[in-house]
Amino acid sequence: MSVAPNASGGLERTLPREAYLSPEYFAREKERIFCREWVCVGRAEELAAPGDYVVKDVAGESILIVRTRDGGLRAHYNVCRHRGSQLVPEGGTGSFAGGIRCPYHSWTYTLEGQLRTAPFLEEADGLARHELSLHPVGVDVWGGFVFVQLTPDGAAARGHTLAAQLGPVPDRLQRYPLTELRVARRITYTIQANWKVMLENYNECYHCGPVHPELCRLVPAFKQRGGSELDWERGIPHREGAWTFTASGTTERLPFEGLDDDERTRHKGELIYPNFLLSLSAEHVAAFLVFPHGPDRTTIINEFLFHPTEMARPGFDPADAVEFWDLVNRQDWAICESVQRGMSSRVFQSGYYAPMESASLDIRRYIAERLDGAE
């Protein structure tokens, strides 16, 4: 989890009102953040076999991701080069038997994106196939999670690889078998709140006492001194006798192999800007993918990952973890929507971060660096 210490020890102003309410501000975020950063869009297991495809929405851009014949991944803008028709419907999944065929005039592309055929057109008609490949999108995988980059040439010029963006996170989580895990359950939420409100809420526990009584019974440290003394790098301890995120604090599932003693009994969290959150328990991982649609509407996809060995056991049931997370999530979404409604008041100009919310200051830095310092 990112931390930017509050050096003054006092109140610090949040981002200004327009950062949460303005369509113009959101348009700048789309271009300078979501089109320039690596954005997590799902799991590689969604593309299990050659020819498999999924369509993902990234800040209003439709992205087609495919598994190629050689087992790699390619990503393209979901836009035919002929007349701009979408190649696959929004939210589409499936498998291409041959190439990628546009439903409008049947222009067909290879899975790698090269134009293969255009009915009744030849080079003599001015058809330059090598100039009419699908618009490329960068794609990479870490820990079984698929990331896309909407301006791959610019990213390459800046040396902005996925590894560079992830920084120290892979080392901190190296003992968790993320690549091996599989999604057992998925919940999609749409909330009427700015995407940054949700991230700021995730990055502090000042609110945990008032908002999450059940969670604080499981993890008393979340309400001690407003969560100001939490050690996220080591992990957060549960109450005596508890070791995972369920209502009871226990489960019949076994911890992941290879974890250290702290990881077998503590909870870890990572916020990976701009849209990826990981909450790691000893035997399951809750992943949150955040997709903004405007200044006041955000879709959050919560995926629950378990080890295939546990999923194959007779009677496997993830409900103890899923139901507890769903309770905590809905409490968070309700308070985030309350914040959004309050910020819409004519009297609101900006809010404040308290000293125990110093980690939330990091989003102020992140946004300023990319919106104020972008080329």
Tab-separated table of C-alpha atoms in Angstrom:
chain	number	residue	atom	x	y	z
A	1	MET	CA	0.000	0.000	0.000
A	2	SER	CA	1.368	3.415	-0.980
A	3	VAL	CA	2.205	5.769	1.876
A	4	ALA	CA	3.046	9.463	1.758
A	5	PRO	CA	3.676	10.620	5.325
A	6	ASN	CA	1.868	13.711	6.508
A	7	ALA	CA	4.984	15.642	7.471
A	8	SER	CA	3.097	18.433	9.196
A	9	GLY	CA	1.160	16.058	11.426
A	10	GLY	CA	-1.938	18.202	10.881
A	11	LEU	CA	-4.792	18.430	8.402
A	12	GLU	CA	-3.972	18.426	4.697
A	13	ARG	CA	-6.347	19.511	1.950
A	14	THR	CA	-7.688	16.928	-0.462
A	15	LEU	CA	-7.885	17.424	-4.191
A	16	PRO	CA	-10.225	20.296	-5.143
A	17	ARG	CA	-13.931	19.984	-5.833
A	18	GLU	CA	-13.575	19.752	-9.609
A	19	ALA	CA	-11.350	16.665	-9.292
A	20	TYR	CA	-14.400	14.714	-8.137
A	21	LEU	CA	-17.225	16.428	-10.018
A	22	SER	CA	-16.016	17.933	-13.292
A	23	PRO	CA	-16.483	16.122	-16.639
A	24	GLU	CA	-13.599	18.194	-18.019
A	25	TYR	CA	-11.313	17.065	-15.203
A	26	PHE	CA	-12.320	13.445	-15.811
A	27	ALA	CA	-11.536	13.829	-19.521
A	28	ARG	CA	-7.998	14.907	-18.582
A	29	GLU	CA	-7.687	11.907	-16.269
A	30	LYS	CA	-8.726	9.602	-19.111
A	31	GLU	CA	-6.064	10.951	-21.464
A	32	ARG	CA	-3.227	11.441	-18.984
A	33	ILE	CA	-3.803	8.492	-16.671
A	34	PHE	CA	-5.981	5.737	-18.118
A	35	CYS	CA	-4.534	6.096	-21.618
A	36	ARG	CA	-0.924	6.317	-20.388
A	37	GLU	CA	-0.717	3.895	-17.454
A	38	TRP	CA	-0.969	0.114	-17.337
A	39	VAL	CA	-4.558	-0.740	-16.371
A	40	CYS	CA	-5.554	-4.096	-14.900
A	41	VAL	CA	-8.502	-5.600	-16.794
A	42	GLY	CA	-8.879	-9.174	-15.511
A	43	ARG	CA	-7.336	-12.620	-15.293
A	44	ALA	CA	-5.383	-14.503	-17.938
A	45	GLU	CA	-7.571	-17.543	-17.251
A	46	GLU	CA	-10.374	-15.751	-19.137
A	47	LEU	CA	-8.297	-16.471	-22.256
A	48	ALA	CA	-7.502	-20.122	-21.714
A	49	ALA	CA	-7.127	-21.386	-25.300
A	50	PRO	CA	-5.805	-20.049	-28.614
A	51	GLY	CA	-8.475	-17.946	-30.304
A	52	ASP	CA	-10.196	-16.967	-27.051
A	53	TYR	CA	-11.101	-13.298	-26.740
A	54	VAL	CA	-12.595	-10.822	-24.267
A	55	VAL	CA	-13.666	-7.204	-24.688
A	56	LYS	CA	-12.910	-4.772	-21.867
A	57	ASP	CA	-13.936	-1.153	-21.350
A	58	VAL	CA	-11.138	1.151	-20.190
A	59	ALA	CA	-12.430	4.669	-19.492
A	60	GLY	CA	-14.778	4.486	-22.465
A	61	GLU	CA	-12.346	2.769	-24.850
A	62	SER	CA	-13.363	-0.703	-26.039
A	63	ILE	CA	-10.350	-3.050	-26.005
A	64	LEU	CA	-10.228	-6.492	-27.636
A	65	ILE	CA	-7.803	-8.972	-26.066
A	66	VAL	CA	-7.052	-12.281	-27.775
A	67	ARG	CA	-5.017	-15.421	-27.125
A	68	THR	CA	-2.921	-16.061	-30.243
A	69	ARG	CA	-2.101	-19.438	-31.790
A	70	ASP	CA	1.346	-19.435	-30.204
A	71	GLY	CA	-0.176	-18.953	-26.742
A	72	GLY	CA	0.661	-15.281	-26.341
A	73	LEU	CA	-1.692	-12.367	-25.781
A	74	ARG	CA	-2.426	-9.485	-28.137
A	75	ALA	CA	-4.671	-6.500	-27.555
A	76	HIS	CA	-6.256	-4.130	-30.061
A	77	TYR	CA	-8.694	-1.269	-30.079
A	78	ASN	CA	-12.065	-2.834	-30.892
A	79	VAL	CA	-12.363	-0.747	-34.060
A	80	CYS	CA	-12.339	-1.902	-37.681
A	81	ARG	CA	-9.983	0.101	-39.888
A	82	HIS	CA	-12.574	0.262	-42.683
A	83	ARG	CA	-15.490	2.260	-41.276
A	84	GLY	CA	-14.944	2.078	-37.523
A	85	SER	CA	-17.449	-0.621	-36.658
A	86	GLN	CA	-16.788	-2.476	-33.444
A	87	LEU	CA	-15.392	-5.898	-34.245
A	88	VAL	CA	-16.980	-7.568	-31.216
A	89	PRO	CA	-19.962	-6.338	-29.153
A	90	GLU	CA	-19.298	-4.607	-25.840
A	91	GLY	CA	-18.620	-7.113	-23.080
A	92	GLY	CA	-18.200	-9.892	-25.606
A	93	THR	CA	-16.347	-13.121	-24.893
A	94	GLY	CA	-15.810	-16.173	-27.048
A	95	SER	CA	-13.369	-17.783	-29.410
A	96	PHE	CA	-12.380	-16.905	-32.964
A	97	ALA	CA	-12.462	-19.955	-35.221
A	98	GLY	CA	-10.314	-18.224	-37.822
A	99	GLY	CA	-9.431	-14.576	-37.740
A	100	ILE	CA	-11.138	-11.458	-36.430
A	101	ARG	CA	-13.962	-10.647	-38.839
A	102	CYS	CA	-15.770	-7.319	-38.831
A	103	PRO	CA	-19.559	-7.866	-38.826
A	104	TYR	CA	-20.153	-4.858	-41.104
A	105	HIS	CA	-18.243	-5.537	-44.359
A	106	SER	CA	-16.321	-8.695	-43.400
A	107	TRP	CA	-12.848	-7.206	-43.335
A	108	THR	CA	-10.847	-9.920	-41.595
A	109	TYR	CA	-7.731	-9.629	-39.450
A	110	THR	CA	-5.280	-12.114	-37.990
A	111	LEU	CA	-5.297	-12.566	-34.237
A	112	GLU	CA	-2.115	-10.465	-34.231
A	113	GLY	CA	-4.090	-7.644	-35.877
A	114	GLN	CA	-2.844	-7.657	-39.476
A	115	LEU	CA	-5.450	-7.117	-42.204
A	116	ARG	CA	-5.847	-10.424	-44.035
A	117	THR	CA	-8.787	-9.968	-46.410
A	118	ALA	CA	-11.102	-7.187	-47.560
A	119	PRO	CA	-13.824	-8.591	-49.838
A	120	PHE	CA	-13.672	-7.469	-53.489
A	121	LEU	CA	-10.710	-5.155	-52.833
A	122	GLU	CA	-7.163	-5.580	-54.096
A	123	GLU	CA	-3.910	-3.614	-54.042
A	124	ALA	CA	-4.998	-2.016	-57.345
A	125	ASP	CA	-7.929	-0.444	-55.469
A	126	GLY	CA	-5.515	1.303	-53.124
A	127	LEU	CA	-5.724	-1.346	-50.405
A	128	ALA	CA	-2.423	-1.273	-48.527
A	129	ARG	CA	-2.819	-4.131	-46.068
A	130	HIS	CA	0.387	-3.314	-44.195
A	131	GLU	CA	-1.009	0.128	-43.353
A	132	LEU	CA	-4.390	-1.124	-42.151
A	133	SER	CA	-3.586	-3.310	-39.149
A	134	LEU	CA	-5.773	-2.935	-36.097
A	135	HIS	CA	-4.737	-0.155	-33.738
A	136	PRO	CA	-2.484	-1.877	-31.166
A	137	VAL	CA	-2.806	-1.855	-27.400
A	138	GLY	CA	0.021	-2.930	-25.109
A	139	VAL	CA	-0.650	-6.055	-23.060
A	140	ASP	CA	1.314	-7.797	-20.308
A	141	VAL	CA	0.669	-10.193	-17.441
A	142	TRP	CA	1.775	-10.274	-13.823
A	143	GLY	CA	0.599	-12.775	-11.242
A	144	GLY	CA	-2.037	-14.064	-13.632
A	145	PHE	CA	-3.538	-10.571	-13.998
A	146	VAL	CA	-3.794	-8.992	-17.451
A	147	PHE	CA	-2.828	-5.342	-17.894
A	148	VAL	CA	-3.298	-3.186	-20.985
A	149	GLN	CA	-1.610	0.053	-22.074
A	150	LEU	CA	-3.586	2.222	-24.511
A	151	THR	CA	-0.648	4.184	-25.949
A	152	PRO	CA	2.029	1.512	-26.383
A	153	ASP	CA	4.373	3.572	-28.579
A	154	GLY	CA	4.452	6.371	-26.030
A	155	ALA	CA	4.963	3.929	-23.185
A	156	ALA	CA	7.865	2.286	-25.002
A	157	ALA	CA	9.459	5.671	-25.664
A	158	ARG	CA	9.228	6.506	-21.965
A	159	GLY	CA	10.424	3.075	-20.859
A	160	HIS	CA	7.150	2.709	-19.013
A	161	THR	CA	6.899	-1.064	-18.677
A	162	LEU	CA	4.471	-2.925	-16.445
A	163	ALA	CA	7.404	-3.942	-14.246
A	164	ALA	CA	8.362	-0.289	-13.801
A	165	GLN	CA	4.814	0.605	-12.802
A	166	LEU	CA	4.502	-2.274	-10.331
A	167	GLY	CA	7.766	-1.306	-8.630
A	168	PRO	CA	8.355	-3.213	-5.369
A	169	VAL	CA	4.927	-4.877	-5.257
A	170	PRO	CA	5.975	-8.222	-6.846
A	171	ASP	CA	8.791	-8.614	-4.322
A	172	ARG	CA	6.466	-7.871	-1.415
A	173	LEU	CA	3.989	-10.508	-2.629
A	174	GLN	CA	6.441	-13.072	-3.979
A	175	ARG	CA	5.324	-15.858	-1.626
A	176	TYR	CA	1.648	-15.651	-2.650
A	177	PRO	CA	0.966	-18.051	-5.566
A	178	LEU	CA	-0.972	-15.445	-7.547
A	179	THR	CA	-0.370	-16.986	-10.970
A	180	GLU	CA	-1.704	-20.356	-9.839
A	181	LEU	CA	-4.923	-19.010	-8.323
A	182	ARG	CA	-8.298	-19.156	-10.050
A	183	VAL	CA	-11.458	-17.073	-9.758
A	184	ALA	CA	-14.167	-18.897	-7.819
A	185	ARG	CA	-16.631	-16.012	-7.592
A	186	ARG	CA	-17.012	-12.554	-9.094
A	187	ILE	CA	-19.236	-9.667	-7.962
A	188	THR	CA	-19.726	-6.533	-10.053
A	189	TYR	CA	-20.796	-3.313	-8.352
A	190	THR	CA	-21.675	0.019	-9.927
A	191	ILE	CA	-21.450	2.930	-7.522
A	192	GLN	CA	-22.438	6.562	-7.897
A	193	ALA	CA	-19.107	7.969	-6.799
A	194	ASN	CA	-15.830	9.172	-8.264
A	195	TRP	CA	-13.168	6.494	-8.678
A	196	LYS	CA	-10.726	8.438	-6.482
A	197	VAL	CA	-13.202	8.518	-3.595
A	198	MET	CA	-13.143	4.725	-3.618
A	199	LEU	CA	-9.318	4.597	-3.714
A	200	GLU	CA	-8.981	7.162	-0.929
A	201	ASN	CA	-11.392	5.121	1.168
A	202	TYR	CA	-9.364	1.943	0.554
A	203	ASN	CA	-6.147	3.672	1.551
A	204	GLU	CA	-7.171	4.614	5.093
A	205	CYS	CA	-8.853	3.028	8.097
A	206	TYR	CA	-9.916	6.164	9.945
A	207	HIS	CA	-13.430	5.244	8.778
A	208	CYS	CA	-13.276	1.590	9.822
A	209	GLY	CA	-14.588	2.029	13.356
A	210	PRO	CA	-17.758	3.919	12.377
A	211	VAL	CA	-18.424	2.128	9.065
A	212	HIS	CA	-17.252	-1.491	9.569
A	213	PRO	CA	-18.227	-2.881	13.015
A	214	GLU	CA	-18.048	-6.511	11.819
A	215	LEU	CA	-14.649	-5.981	10.228
A	216	CYS	CA	-13.284	-4.333	13.351
A	217	ARG	CA	-14.416	-7.254	15.485
A	218	LEU	CA	-12.304	-9.449	13.222
A	219	VAL	CA	-9.388	-6.998	12.986
A	220	PRO	CA	-9.390	-4.779	16.109
A	221	ALA	CA	-6.251	-3.000	14.879
A	222	PHE	CA	-8.361	-1.295	12.213
A	223	LYS	CA	-10.067	0.922	14.796
A	224	GLN	CA	-7.160	1.533	17.152
A	225	ARG	CA	-6.120	5.211	16.977
A	226	GLY	CA	-8.041	5.537	13.735
A	227	GLY	CA	-5.805	2.980	12.051
A	228	SER	CA	-2.802	5.295	12.356
A	229	GLU	CA	-0.380	2.577	13.463
A	230	LEU	CA	-1.101	-0.113	10.863
A	231	ASP	CA	1.944	-1.889	9.426
A	232	TRP	CA	0.750	-2.887	5.956
A	233	GLU	CA	4.123	-4.211	4.839
A	234	ARG	CA	4.219	-6.784	7.626
A	235	GLY	CA	0.444	-7.294	7.491
A	236	ILE	CA	-2.417	-6.544	9.860
A	237	PRO	CA	-3.108	-8.996	12.724
A	238	HIS	CA	-6.553	-10.510	13.280
A	239	ARG	CA	-8.136	-10.980	16.690
A	240	GLU	CA	-6.878	-13.827	18.838
A	241	GLY	CA	-7.573	-17.163	17.158
A	242	ALA	CA	-8.511	-15.642	13.786
A	243	TRP	CA	-6.315	-15.759	10.682
A	244	THR	CA	-8.400	-14.966	7.581
A	245	PHE	CA	-11.134	-12.653	6.258
A	246	THR	CA	-14.339	-14.498	7.126
A	247	ALA	CA	-16.944	-13.670	9.770
A	248	SER	CA	-15.469	-16.335	12.066
A	249	GLY	CA	-11.875	-15.463	11.178
A	250	THR	CA	-11.247	-19.092	10.271
A	251	THR	CA	-12.050	-21.535	7.478
A	252	GLU	CA	-11.554	-25.176	6.531
A	253	ARG	CA	-9.390	-24.132	3.571
A	254	LEU	CA	-5.649	-24.518	4.025
A	255	PRO	CA	-3.260	-21.568	3.814
A	256	PHE	CA	-1.206	-21.153	0.657
A	257	GLU	CA	2.034	-23.101	0.759
A	258	GLY	CA	5.224	-21.096	1.087
A	259	LEU	CA	3.884	-18.142	3.102
A	260	ASP	CA	5.961	-16.894	6.004
A	261	ASP	CA	4.624	-16.938	9.571
A	262	ASP	CA	3.197	-13.406	9.346
A	263	GLU	CA	1.462	-14.068	6.039
A	264	ARG	CA	-0.215	-17.157	7.473
A	265	THR	CA	-1.915	-15.107	10.189
A	266	ARG	CA	-2.016	-11.489	8.954
A	267	HIS	CA	-3.828	-9.575	6.227
A	268	LYS	CA	-2.013	-7.590	3.532
A	269	GLY	CA	-3.242	-4.938	1.128
A	270	GLU	CA	-1.839	-3.279	-1.982
A	271	LEU	CA	-3.159	-0.306	-3.946
A	272	ILE	CA	-1.614	-0.324	-7.424
A	273	TYR	CA	-2.542	2.842	-9.281
A	274	PRO	CA	-4.566	3.594	-11.217
A	275	ASN	CA	-7.228	0.893	-10.809
A	276	PHE	CA	-6.010	-2.281	-9.087
A	277	LEU	CA	-6.421	-3.258	-5.429
A	278	LEU	CA	-5.335	-6.499	-3.809
A	279	SER	CA	-6.371	-7.740	-0.376
A	280	LEU	CA	-4.503	-10.880	0.571
A	281	SER	CA	-5.490	-13.422	3.188
A	282	ALA	CA	-3.652	-16.636	3.976
A	283	GLU	CA	-5.889	-18.811	1.753
A	284	HIS	CA	-7.708	-16.443	-0.598
A	285	VAL	CA	-7.160	-13.170	-2.414
A	286	ALA	CA	-9.759	-10.482	-3.085
A	287	ALA	CA	-8.896	-8.458	-6.184
A	288	PHE	CA	-10.674	-5.195	-7.013
A	289	LEU	CA	-10.634	-3.731	-10.525
A	290	VAL	CA	-11.848	-0.139	-10.685
A	291	PHE	CA	-13.317	1.186	-13.956
A	292	PRO	CA	-14.512	4.807	-13.995
A	293	HIS	CA	-17.237	5.834	-16.461
A	294	GLY	CA	-17.318	9.525	-15.570
A	295	PRO	CA	-16.774	11.816	-12.613
A	296	ASP	CA	-19.629	10.273	-10.606
A	297	ARG	CA	-20.002	6.648	-11.743
A	298	THR	CA	-17.606	3.744	-11.242
A	299	THR	CA	-17.797	0.009	-11.821
A	300	ILE	CA	-15.882	-2.178	-9.373
A	301	ILE	CA	-15.277	-5.833	-10.173
A	302	ASN	CA	-14.400	-7.900	-7.114
A	303	GLU	CA	-12.838	-11.278	-7.949
A	304	PHE	CA	-12.264	-13.933	-5.304
A	305	LEU	CA	-9.261	-16.150	-5.987
A	306	PHE	CA	-8.458	-19.502	-4.431
A	307	HIS	CA	-5.938	-22.242	-5.060
A	308	PRO	CA	-7.125	-24.925	-7.525
A	309	THR	CA	-6.238	-27.646	-5.034
A	310	GLU	CA	-8.742	-26.237	-2.555
A	311	MET	CA	-11.319	-25.616	-5.281
A	312	ALA	CA	-11.081	-29.292	-6.283
A	313	ARG	CA	-11.837	-30.566	-2.795
A	314	PRO	CA	-15.326	-32.036	-2.235
A	315	GLY	CA	-17.647	-29.467	-0.734
A	316	PHE	CA	-15.531	-26.437	-1.643
A	317	ASP	CA	-17.586	-23.337	-0.915
A	318	PRO	CA	-16.129	-19.812	-0.975
A	319	ALA	CA	-19.244	-18.286	0.597
A	320	ASP	CA	-17.651	-17.646	4.000
A	321	ALA	CA	-15.124	-15.262	2.420
A	322	VAL	CA	-17.381	-13.875	-0.335
A	323	GLU	CA	-20.273	-13.009	1.963
A	324	PHE	CA	-18.028	-11.286	4.479
A	325	TRP	CA	-16.345	-9.230	1.752
A	326	ASP	CA	-19.703	-8.356	0.193
A	327	LEU	CA	-20.892	-7.002	3.545
A	328	VAL	CA	-17.761	-4.858	3.970
A	329	ASN	CA	-17.877	-3.733	0.324
A	330	ARG	CA	-21.472	-2.555	0.509
A	331	GLN	CA	-20.675	-0.571	3.633
A	332	ASP	CA	-17.808	1.089	1.758
A	333	TRP	CA	-19.848	1.815	-1.364
A	334	ALA	CA	-22.654	3.386	0.668
A	335	ILE	CA	-20.271	5.763	2.441
A	336	CYS	CA	-18.451	6.577	-0.824
A	337	GLU	CA	-21.781	7.521	-2.410
A	338	SER	CA	-22.559	9.659	0.624
A	339	VAL	CA	-19.231	11.460	0.154
A	340	GLN	CA	-19.999	12.042	-3.538
A	341	ARG	CA	-23.436	13.468	-2.774
A	342	GLY	CA	-21.978	15.738	-0.109
A	343	MET	CA	-19.231	17.020	-2.381
A	344	SER	CA	-21.919	18.076	-4.862
A	345	SER	CA	-23.103	20.737	-2.423
A	346	ARG	CA	-22.421	24.341	-3.419
A	347	VAL	CA	-20.538	24.888	-0.126
A	348	PHE	CA	-17.958	22.158	-0.714
A	349	GLN	CA	-14.637	23.322	-2.171
A	350	SER	CA	-12.256	20.688	-0.798
A	351	GLY	CA	-11.979	18.299	2.108
A	352	TYR	CA	-9.186	17.375	4.497
A	353	TYR	CA	-6.955	14.410	5.202
A	354	ALA	CA	-6.363	13.819	8.900
A	355	PRO	CA	-2.893	12.678	10.072
A	356	MET	CA	-4.057	9.051	10.284
A	357	GLU	CA	-5.121	9.293	6.621
A	358	SER	CA	-1.610	10.074	5.409
A	359	ALA	CA	-1.681	7.176	2.911
A	360	SER	CA	-4.589	8.868	1.132
A	361	LEU	CA	-2.358	11.876	0.498
A	362	ASP	CA	-0.595	9.700	-2.036
A	363	ILE	CA	-3.465	9.981	-4.499
A	364	ARG	CA	-3.102	13.770	-4.400
A	365	ARG	CA	0.557	13.362	-5.394
A	366	TYR	CA	-0.263	10.742	-8.036
A	367	ILE	CA	-2.896	12.900	-9.725
A	368	ALA	CA	-0.798	16.079	-9.588
A	369	GLU	CA	2.235	14.399	-11.143
A	370	ARG	CA	0.209	13.107	-14.066
A	371	LEU	CA	-2.209	15.960	-14.685
A	372	ASP	CA	0.045	18.906	-13.874
A	373	GLY	CA	3.323	17.400	-15.039
A	374	ALA	CA	2.127	15.473	-18.098
A	375	GLU	CA	3.498	16.339	-21.498
